[in-house]
PDB file of C-alpha atoms and ligand atoms in Angstrom:
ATOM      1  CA  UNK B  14      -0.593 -43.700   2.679  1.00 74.00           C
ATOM      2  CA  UNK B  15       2.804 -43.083   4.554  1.00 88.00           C
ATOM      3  CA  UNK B  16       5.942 -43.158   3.700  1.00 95.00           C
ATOM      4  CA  UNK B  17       7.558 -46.312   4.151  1.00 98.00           C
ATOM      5  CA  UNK B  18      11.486 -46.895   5.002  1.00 98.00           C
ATOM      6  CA  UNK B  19      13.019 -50.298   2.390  1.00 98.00           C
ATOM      7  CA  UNK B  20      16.458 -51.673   2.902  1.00 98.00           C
ATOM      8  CA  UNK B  21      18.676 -53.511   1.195  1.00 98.00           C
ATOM      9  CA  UNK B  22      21.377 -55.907   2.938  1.00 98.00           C
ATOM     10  CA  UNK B  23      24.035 -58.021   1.556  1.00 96.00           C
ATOM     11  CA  UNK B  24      27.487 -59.059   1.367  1.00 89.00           C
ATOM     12  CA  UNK B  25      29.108 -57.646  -1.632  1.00 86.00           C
ATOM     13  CA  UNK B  26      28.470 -60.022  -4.506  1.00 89.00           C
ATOM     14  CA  UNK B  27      25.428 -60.324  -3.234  1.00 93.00           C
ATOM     15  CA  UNK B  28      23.671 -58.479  -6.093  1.00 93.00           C
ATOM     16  CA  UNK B  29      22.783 -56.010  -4.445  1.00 94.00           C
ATOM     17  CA  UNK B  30      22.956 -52.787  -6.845  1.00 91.00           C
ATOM     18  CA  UNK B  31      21.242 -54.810  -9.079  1.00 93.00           C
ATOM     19  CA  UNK B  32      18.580 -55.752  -6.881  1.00 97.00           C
ATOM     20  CA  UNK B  33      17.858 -52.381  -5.931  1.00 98.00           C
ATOM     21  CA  UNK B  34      17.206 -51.192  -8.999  1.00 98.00           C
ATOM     22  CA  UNK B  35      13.924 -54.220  -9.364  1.00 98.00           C
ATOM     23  CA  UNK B  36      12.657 -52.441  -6.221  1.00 98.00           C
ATOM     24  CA  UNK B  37      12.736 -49.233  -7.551  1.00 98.00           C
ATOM     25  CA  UNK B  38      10.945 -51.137 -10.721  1.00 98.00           C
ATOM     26  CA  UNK B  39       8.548 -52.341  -8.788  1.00 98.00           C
ATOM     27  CA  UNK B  40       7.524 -49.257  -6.639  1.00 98.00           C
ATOM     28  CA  UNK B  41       7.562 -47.071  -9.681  1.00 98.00           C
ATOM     29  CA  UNK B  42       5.033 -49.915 -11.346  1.00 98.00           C
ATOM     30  CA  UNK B  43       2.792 -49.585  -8.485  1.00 98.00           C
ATOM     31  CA  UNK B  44       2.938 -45.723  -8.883  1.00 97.00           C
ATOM     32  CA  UNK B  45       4.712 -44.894  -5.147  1.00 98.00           C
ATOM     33  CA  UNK B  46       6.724 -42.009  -4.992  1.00 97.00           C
ATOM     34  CA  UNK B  47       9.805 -42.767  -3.622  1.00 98.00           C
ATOM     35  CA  UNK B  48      13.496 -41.473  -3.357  1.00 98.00           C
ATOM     36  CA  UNK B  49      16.165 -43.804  -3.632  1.00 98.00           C
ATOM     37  CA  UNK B  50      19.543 -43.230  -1.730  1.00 98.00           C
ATOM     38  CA  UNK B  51      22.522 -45.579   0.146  1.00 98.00           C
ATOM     39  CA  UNK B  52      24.888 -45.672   3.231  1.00 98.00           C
ATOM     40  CA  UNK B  53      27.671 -44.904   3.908  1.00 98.00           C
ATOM     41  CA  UNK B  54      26.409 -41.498   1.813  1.00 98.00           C
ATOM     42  CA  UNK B  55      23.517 -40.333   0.134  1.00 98.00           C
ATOM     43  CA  UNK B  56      24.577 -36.402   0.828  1.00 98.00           C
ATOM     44  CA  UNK B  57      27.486 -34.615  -0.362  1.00 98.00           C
ATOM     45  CA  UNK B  58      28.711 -34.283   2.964  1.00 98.00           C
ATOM     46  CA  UNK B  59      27.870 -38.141   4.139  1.00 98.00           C
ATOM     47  CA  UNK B  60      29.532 -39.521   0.281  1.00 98.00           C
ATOM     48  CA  UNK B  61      32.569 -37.214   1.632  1.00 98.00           C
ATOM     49  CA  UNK B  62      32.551 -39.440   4.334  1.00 98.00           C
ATOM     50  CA  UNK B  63      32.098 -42.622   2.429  1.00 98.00           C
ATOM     51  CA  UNK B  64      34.898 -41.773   0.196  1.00 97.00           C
ATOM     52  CA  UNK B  65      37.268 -41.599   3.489  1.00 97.00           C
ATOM     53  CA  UNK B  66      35.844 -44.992   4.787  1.00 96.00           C
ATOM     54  CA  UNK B  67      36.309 -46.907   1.499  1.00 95.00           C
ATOM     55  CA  UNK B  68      40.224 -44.960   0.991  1.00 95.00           C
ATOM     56  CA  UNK B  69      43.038 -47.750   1.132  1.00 93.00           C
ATOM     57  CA  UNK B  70      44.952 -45.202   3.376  1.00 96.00           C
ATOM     58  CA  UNK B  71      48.742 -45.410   3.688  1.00 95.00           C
ATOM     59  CA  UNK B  72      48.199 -45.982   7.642  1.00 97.00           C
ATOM     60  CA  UNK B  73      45.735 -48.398   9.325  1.00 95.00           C
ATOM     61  CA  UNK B  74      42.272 -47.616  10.131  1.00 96.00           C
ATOM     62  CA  UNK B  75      40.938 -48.226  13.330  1.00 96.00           C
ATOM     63  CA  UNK B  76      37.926 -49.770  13.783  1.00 96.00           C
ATOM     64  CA  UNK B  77      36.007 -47.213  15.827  1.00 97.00           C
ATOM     65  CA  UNK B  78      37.190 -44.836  13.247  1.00 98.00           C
ATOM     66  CA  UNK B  79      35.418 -46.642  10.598  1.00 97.00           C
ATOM     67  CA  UNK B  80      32.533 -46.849  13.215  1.00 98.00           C
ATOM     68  CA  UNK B  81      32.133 -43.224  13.770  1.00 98.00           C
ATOM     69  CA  UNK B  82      32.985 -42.584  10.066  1.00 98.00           C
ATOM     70  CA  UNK B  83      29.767 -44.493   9.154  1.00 98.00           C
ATOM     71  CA  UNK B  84      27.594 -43.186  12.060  1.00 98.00           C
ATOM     72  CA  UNK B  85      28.597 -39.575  11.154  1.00 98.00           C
ATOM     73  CA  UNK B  86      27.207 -40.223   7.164  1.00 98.00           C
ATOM     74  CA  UNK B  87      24.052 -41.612   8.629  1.00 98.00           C
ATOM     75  CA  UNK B  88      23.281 -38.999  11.211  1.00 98.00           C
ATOM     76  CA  UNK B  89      23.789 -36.181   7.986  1.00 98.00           C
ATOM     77  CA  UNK B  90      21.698 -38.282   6.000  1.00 98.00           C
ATOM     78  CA  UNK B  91      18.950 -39.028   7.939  1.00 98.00           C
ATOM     79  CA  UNK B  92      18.368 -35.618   8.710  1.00 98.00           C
ATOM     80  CA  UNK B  93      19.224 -34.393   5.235  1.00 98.00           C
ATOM     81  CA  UNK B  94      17.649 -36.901   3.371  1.00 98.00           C
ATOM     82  CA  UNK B  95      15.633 -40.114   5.253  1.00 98.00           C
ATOM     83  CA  UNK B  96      14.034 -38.538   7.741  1.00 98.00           C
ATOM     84  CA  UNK B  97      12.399 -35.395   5.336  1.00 98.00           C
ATOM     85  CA  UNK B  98      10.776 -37.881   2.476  1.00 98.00           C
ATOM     86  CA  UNK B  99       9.134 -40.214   5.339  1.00 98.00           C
ATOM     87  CA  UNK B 100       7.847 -37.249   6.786  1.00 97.00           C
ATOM     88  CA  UNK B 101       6.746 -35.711   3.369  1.00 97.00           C
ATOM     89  CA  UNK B 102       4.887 -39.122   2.773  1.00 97.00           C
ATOM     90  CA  UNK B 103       7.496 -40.414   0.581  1.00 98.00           C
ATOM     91  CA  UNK B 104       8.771 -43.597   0.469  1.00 98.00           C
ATOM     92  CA  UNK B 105      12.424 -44.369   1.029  1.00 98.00           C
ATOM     93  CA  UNK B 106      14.403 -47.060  -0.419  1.00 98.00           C
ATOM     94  CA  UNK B 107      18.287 -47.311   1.123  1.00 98.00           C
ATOM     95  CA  UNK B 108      20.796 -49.388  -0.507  1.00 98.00           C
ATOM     96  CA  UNK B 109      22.668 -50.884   3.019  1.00 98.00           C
ATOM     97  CA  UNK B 110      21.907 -48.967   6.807  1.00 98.00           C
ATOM     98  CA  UNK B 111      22.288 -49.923  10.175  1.00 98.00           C
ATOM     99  CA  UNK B 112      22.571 -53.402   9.940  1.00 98.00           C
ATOM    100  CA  UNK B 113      25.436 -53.275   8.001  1.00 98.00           C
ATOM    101  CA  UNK B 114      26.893 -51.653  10.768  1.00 98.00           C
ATOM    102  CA  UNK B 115      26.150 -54.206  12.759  1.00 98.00           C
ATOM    103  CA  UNK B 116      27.509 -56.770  10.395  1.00 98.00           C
ATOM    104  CA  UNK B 117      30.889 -55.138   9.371  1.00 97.00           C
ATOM    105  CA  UNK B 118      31.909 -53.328  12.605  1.00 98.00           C
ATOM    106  CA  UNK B 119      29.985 -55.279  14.658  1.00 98.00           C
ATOM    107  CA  UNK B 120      30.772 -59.152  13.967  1.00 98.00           C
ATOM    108  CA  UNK B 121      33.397 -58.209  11.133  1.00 96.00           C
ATOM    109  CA  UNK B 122      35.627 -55.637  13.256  1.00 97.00           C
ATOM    110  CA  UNK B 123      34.525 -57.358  16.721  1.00 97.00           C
ATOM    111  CA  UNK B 124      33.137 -54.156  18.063  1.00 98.00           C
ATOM    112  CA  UNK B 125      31.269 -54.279  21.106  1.00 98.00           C
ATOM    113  CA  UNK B 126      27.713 -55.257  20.177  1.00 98.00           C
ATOM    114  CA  UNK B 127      26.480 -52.836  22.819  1.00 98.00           C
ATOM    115  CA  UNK B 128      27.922 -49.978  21.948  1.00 98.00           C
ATOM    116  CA  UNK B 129      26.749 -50.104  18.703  1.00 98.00           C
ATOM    117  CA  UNK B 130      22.991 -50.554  19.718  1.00 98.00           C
ATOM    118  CA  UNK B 131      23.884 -46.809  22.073  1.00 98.00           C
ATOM    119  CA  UNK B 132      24.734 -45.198  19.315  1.00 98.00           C
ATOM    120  CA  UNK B 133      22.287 -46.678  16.880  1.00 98.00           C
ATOM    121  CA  UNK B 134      19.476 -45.283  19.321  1.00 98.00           C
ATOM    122  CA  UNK B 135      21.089 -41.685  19.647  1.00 98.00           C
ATOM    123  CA  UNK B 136      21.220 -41.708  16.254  1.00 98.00           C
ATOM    124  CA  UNK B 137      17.513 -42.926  14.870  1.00 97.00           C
ATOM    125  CA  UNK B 138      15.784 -42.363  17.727  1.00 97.00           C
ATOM    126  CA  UNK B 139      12.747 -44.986  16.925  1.00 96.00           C
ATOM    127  CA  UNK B 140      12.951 -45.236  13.244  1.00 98.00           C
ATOM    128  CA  UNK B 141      14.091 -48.691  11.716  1.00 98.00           C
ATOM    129  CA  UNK B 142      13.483 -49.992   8.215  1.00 98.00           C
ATOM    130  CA  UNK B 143       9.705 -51.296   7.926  1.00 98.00           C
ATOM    131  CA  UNK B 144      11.570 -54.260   5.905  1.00 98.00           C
ATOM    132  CA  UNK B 145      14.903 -54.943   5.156  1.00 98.00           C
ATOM    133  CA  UNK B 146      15.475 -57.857   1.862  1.00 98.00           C
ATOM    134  CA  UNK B 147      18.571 -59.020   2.485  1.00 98.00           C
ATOM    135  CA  UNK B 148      20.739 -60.821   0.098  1.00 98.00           C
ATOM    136  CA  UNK B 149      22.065 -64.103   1.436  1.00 97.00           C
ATOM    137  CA  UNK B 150      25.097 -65.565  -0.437  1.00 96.00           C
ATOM    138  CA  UNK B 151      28.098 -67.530   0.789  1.00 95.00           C
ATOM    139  CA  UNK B 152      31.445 -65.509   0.772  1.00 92.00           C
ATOM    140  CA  UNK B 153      33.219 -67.999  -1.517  1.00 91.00           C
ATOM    141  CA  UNK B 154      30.380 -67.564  -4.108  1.00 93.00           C
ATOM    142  CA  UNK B 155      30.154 -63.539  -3.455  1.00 89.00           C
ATOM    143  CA  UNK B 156      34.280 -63.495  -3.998  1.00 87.00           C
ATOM    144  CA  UNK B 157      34.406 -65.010  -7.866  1.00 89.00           C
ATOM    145  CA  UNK B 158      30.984 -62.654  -8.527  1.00 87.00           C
ATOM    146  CA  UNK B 159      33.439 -59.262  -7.573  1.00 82.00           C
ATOM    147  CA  UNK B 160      37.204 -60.780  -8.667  1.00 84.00           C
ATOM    148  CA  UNK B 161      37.498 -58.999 -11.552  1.00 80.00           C
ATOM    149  CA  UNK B 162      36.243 -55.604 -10.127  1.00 83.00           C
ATOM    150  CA  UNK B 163      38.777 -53.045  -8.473  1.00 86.00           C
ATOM    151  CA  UNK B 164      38.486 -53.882  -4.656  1.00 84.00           C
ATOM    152  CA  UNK B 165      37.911 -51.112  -2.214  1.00 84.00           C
ATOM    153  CA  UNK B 166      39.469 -51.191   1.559  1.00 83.00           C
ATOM    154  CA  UNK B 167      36.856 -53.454   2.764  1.00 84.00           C
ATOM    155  CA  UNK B 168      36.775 -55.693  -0.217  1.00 81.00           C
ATOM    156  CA  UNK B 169      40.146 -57.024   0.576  1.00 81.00           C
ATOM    157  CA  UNK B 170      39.333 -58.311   3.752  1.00 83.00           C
ATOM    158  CA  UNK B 171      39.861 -62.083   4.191  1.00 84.00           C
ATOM    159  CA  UNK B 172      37.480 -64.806   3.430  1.00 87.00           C
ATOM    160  CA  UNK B 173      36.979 -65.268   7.471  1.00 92.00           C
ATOM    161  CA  UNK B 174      36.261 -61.255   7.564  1.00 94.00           C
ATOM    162  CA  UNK B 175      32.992 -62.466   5.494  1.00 94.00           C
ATOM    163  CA  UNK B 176      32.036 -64.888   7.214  1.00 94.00           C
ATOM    164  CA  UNK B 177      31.419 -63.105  10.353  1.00 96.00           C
ATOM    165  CA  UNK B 178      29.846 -60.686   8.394  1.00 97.00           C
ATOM    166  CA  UNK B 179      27.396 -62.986   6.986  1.00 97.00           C
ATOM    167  CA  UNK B 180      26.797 -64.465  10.584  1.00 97.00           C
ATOM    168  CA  UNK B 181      26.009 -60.828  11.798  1.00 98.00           C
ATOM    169  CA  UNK B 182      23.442 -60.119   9.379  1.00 98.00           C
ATOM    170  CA  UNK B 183      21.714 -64.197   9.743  1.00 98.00           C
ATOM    171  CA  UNK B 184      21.899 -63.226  13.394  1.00 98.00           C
ATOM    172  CA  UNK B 185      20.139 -59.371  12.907  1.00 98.00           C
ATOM    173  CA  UNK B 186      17.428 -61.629  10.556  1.00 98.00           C
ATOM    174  CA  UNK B 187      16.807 -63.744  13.812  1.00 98.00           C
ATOM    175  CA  UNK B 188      16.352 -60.657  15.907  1.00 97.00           C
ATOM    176  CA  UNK B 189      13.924 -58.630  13.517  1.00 98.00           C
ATOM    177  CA  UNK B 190      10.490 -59.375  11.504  1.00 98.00           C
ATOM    178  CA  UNK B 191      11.516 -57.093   9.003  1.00 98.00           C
ATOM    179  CA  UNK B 192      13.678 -59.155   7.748  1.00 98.00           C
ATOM    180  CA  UNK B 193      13.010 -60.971   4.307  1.00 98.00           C
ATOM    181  CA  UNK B 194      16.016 -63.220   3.827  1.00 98.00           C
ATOM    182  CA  UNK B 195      16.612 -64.044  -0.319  1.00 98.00           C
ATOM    183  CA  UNK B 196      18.665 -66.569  -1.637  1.00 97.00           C
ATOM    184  CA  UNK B 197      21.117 -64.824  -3.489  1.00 97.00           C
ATOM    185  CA  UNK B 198      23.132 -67.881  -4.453  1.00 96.00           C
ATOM    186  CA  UNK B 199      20.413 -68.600  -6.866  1.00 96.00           C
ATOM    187  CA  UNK B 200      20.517 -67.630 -10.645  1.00 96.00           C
ATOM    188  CA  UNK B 201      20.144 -63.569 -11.600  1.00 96.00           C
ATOM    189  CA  UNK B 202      16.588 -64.149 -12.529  1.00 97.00           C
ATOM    190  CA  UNK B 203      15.068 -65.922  -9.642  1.00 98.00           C
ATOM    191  CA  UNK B 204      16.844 -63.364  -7.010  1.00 98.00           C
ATOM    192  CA  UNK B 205      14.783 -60.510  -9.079  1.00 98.00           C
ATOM    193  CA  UNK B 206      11.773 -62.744  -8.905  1.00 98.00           C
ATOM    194  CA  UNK B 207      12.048 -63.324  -5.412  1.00 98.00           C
ATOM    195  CA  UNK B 208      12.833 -59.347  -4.657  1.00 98.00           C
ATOM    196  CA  UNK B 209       9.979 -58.295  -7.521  1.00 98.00           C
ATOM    197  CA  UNK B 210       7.392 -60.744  -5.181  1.00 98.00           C
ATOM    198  CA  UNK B 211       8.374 -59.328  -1.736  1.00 98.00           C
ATOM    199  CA  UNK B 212       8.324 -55.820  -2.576  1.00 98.00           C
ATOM    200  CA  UNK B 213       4.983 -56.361  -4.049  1.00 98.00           C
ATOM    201  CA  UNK B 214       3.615 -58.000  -1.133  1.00 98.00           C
ATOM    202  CA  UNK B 215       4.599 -55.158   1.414  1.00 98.00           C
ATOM    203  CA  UNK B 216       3.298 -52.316  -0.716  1.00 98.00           C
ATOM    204  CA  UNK B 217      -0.448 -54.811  -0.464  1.00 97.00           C
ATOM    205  CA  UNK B 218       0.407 -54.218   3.167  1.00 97.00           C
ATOM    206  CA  UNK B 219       0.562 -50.952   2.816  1.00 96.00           C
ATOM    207  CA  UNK B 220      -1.937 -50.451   1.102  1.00 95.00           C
ATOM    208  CA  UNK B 221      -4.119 -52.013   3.295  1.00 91.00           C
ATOM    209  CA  UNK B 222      -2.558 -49.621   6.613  1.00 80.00           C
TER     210      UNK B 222
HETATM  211  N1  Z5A P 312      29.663 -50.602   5.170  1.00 84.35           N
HETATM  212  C1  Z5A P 312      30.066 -50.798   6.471  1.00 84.35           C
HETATM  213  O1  Z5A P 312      31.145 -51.360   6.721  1.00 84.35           O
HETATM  214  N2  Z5A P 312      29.256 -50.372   7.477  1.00 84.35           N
HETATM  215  C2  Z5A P 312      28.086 -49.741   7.260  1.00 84.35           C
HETATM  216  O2  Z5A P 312      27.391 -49.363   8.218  1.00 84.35           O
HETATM  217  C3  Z5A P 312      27.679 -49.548   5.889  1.00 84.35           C
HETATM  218  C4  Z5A P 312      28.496 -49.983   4.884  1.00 84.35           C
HETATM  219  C5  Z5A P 312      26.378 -48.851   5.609  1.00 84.35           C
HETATM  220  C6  Z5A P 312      30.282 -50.123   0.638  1.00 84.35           C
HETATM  221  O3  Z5A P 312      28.996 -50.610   0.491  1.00 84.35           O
HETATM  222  C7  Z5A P 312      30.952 -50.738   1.824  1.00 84.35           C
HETATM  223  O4  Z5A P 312      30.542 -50.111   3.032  1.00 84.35           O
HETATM  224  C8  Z5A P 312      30.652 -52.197   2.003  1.00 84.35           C
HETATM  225  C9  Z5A P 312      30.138 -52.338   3.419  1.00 84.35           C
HETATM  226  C10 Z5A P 312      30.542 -51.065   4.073  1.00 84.35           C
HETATM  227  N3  Z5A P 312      31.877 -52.877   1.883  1.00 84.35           N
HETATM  228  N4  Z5A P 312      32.220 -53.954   1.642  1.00 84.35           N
HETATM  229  N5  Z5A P 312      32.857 -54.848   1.416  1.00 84.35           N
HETATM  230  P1  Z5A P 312      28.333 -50.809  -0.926  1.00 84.35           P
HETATM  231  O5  Z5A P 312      26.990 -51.370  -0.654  1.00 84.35           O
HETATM  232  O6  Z5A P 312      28.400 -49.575  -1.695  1.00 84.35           O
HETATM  233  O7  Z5A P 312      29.354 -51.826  -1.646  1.00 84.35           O
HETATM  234  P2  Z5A P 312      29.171 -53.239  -2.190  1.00 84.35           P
HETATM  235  O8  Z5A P 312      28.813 -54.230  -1.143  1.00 84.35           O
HETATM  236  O9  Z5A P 312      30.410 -53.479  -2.932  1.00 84.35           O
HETATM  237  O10 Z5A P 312      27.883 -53.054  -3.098  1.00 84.35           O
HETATM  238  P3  Z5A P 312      27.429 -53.387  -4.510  1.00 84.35           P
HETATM  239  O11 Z5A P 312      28.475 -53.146  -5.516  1.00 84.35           O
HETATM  240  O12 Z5A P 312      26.142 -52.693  -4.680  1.00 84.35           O
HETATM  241  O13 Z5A P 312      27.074 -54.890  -4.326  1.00 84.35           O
HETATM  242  P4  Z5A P 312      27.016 -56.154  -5.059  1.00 84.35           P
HETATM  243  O14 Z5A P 312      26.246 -57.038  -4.169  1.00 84.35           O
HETATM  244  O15 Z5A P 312      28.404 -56.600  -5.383  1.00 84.35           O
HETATM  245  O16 Z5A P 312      26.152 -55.854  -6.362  1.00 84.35           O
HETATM  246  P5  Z5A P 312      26.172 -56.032  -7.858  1.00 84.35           P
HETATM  247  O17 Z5A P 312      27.172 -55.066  -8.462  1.00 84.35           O
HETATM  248  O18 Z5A P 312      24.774 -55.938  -8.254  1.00 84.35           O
HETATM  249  O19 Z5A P 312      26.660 -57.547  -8.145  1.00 84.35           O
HETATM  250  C11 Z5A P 312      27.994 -57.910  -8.253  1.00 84.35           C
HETATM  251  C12 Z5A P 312      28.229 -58.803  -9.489  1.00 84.35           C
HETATM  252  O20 Z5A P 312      27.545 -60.046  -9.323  1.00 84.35           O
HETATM  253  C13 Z5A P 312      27.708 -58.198 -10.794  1.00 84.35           C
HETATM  254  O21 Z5A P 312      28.569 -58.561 -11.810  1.00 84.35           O
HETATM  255  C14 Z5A P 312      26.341 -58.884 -10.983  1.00 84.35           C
HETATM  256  O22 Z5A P 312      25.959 -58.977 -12.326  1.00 84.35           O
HETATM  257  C15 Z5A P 312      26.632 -60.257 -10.397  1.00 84.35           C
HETATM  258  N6  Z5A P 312      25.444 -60.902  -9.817  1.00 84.35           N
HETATM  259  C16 Z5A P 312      24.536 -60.325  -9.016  1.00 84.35           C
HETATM  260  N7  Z5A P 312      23.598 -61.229  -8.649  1.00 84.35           N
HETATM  261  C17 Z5A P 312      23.937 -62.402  -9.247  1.00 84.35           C
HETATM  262  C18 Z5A P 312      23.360 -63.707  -9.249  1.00 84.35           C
HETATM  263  N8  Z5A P 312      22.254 -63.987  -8.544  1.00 84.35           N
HETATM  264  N9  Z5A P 312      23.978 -64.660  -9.959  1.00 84.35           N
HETATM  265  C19 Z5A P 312      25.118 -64.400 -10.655  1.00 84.35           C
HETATM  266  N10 Z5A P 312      25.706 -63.188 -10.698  1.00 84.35           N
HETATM  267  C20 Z5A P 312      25.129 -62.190  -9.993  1.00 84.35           C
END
């Protein structure tokens, strides 16, 4: 069998750390090798990036900035990292990618939609997730899951910042069959269920080429 490429979307609040780790349950139950990583990062080089994205800088940061920023990480890690366990026959599972890109600097920042797709094809060539779950919660339920954590620059965005994000992925979902949409508004348990279920049911596909 070949590798296979799993992401992970969601606002945060969303559950989405948590969530990864039941796919990573899962897989390792049905005995796939697989490597687990995340964007922005995943190398050295590509967290150093991260780490400048995420920085409440003294000055503001332009959007494009934070565009390139992110496209810069994934380009390291997908030759570093993505692109050398798919081809090894491993299986991949990425905490976040390209349509979070989409999402934030696309509908969040109000980048041009175009110029995102350009550089998402110079970057990845062909290769998109084979299925991306992603984690649909409503910002005002996603805020009082993360008020008590320390808030990075994104985090503080406003409520309305979230909402277009949320649009961006619902719209991506519309626009790709790899797209398992969960309800992550439901209780702890019944997300995992939910993400334990689909994850089970693509590696039958798999399985069956
Ligand atoms: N970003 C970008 O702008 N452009 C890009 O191209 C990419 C990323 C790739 C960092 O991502 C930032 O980078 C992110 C988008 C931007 N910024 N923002 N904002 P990240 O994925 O590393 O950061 P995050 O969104 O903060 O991820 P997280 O911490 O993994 O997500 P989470 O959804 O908040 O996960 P959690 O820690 O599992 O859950 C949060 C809390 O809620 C925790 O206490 C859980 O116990 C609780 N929880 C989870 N699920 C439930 C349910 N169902 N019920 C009740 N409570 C729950």
């Amino acid at each position: 069998m070949s590798g296979r490429f799993i992401t992970l979307e969601g606002s945060e609040g969303a559950g989405k750390s948590t969530n990864v780790d039941t796919v990573c349950e899962t897989l390792t139950e049905a005995g796939i090798d697989f490597v687990r990583t995340r964007e922005p990062g995943g190398t050295p080089m590509a967290e150093a990036l991260r780490d400048a994205m995420l920085h409440k800088w003294d000055e503001s940061v332009d959007g494009i900035t934070e565009l390139l920023l992110v496209f810069a990480a994934r380009a390291q890690h997908l030759s570093h990292v993505i692109r050398p366990a798919l081809a090894a026959g491993r299986w991949v599972v990425c905490d976040r990618f390209t349509d979070a890109t989409f999402a934030y600097q696309g509908y969040g920042r109000r980048l041009d939609l175009e110029k995102l797709a350009a550089l998402e094809s110079w970057i990845q060539g062909e290769l998109q997730p084979d299925i991306t779950l992603y984690l649909d919660v409503a910002p005002d339920v996603a805020e009082q899951r993360i008020a008590a954590r320390e808030k990075d620059r994104m985090e503080v965005e406003r409520r309305d910042f979230f909402v277009r994000v949320r649009q961006g992925y619902l719209d991506r979902a519309s626009e790709h069959e790899r797209f398992e949409i969960i309800d992550a508004g439901n209780p702890l348990q019944e997300v995992q269920a939910e993400v334990r279920l689909k994850t089970s049911e693509f590696i039958r596909r798999a399985r069956r080429g």
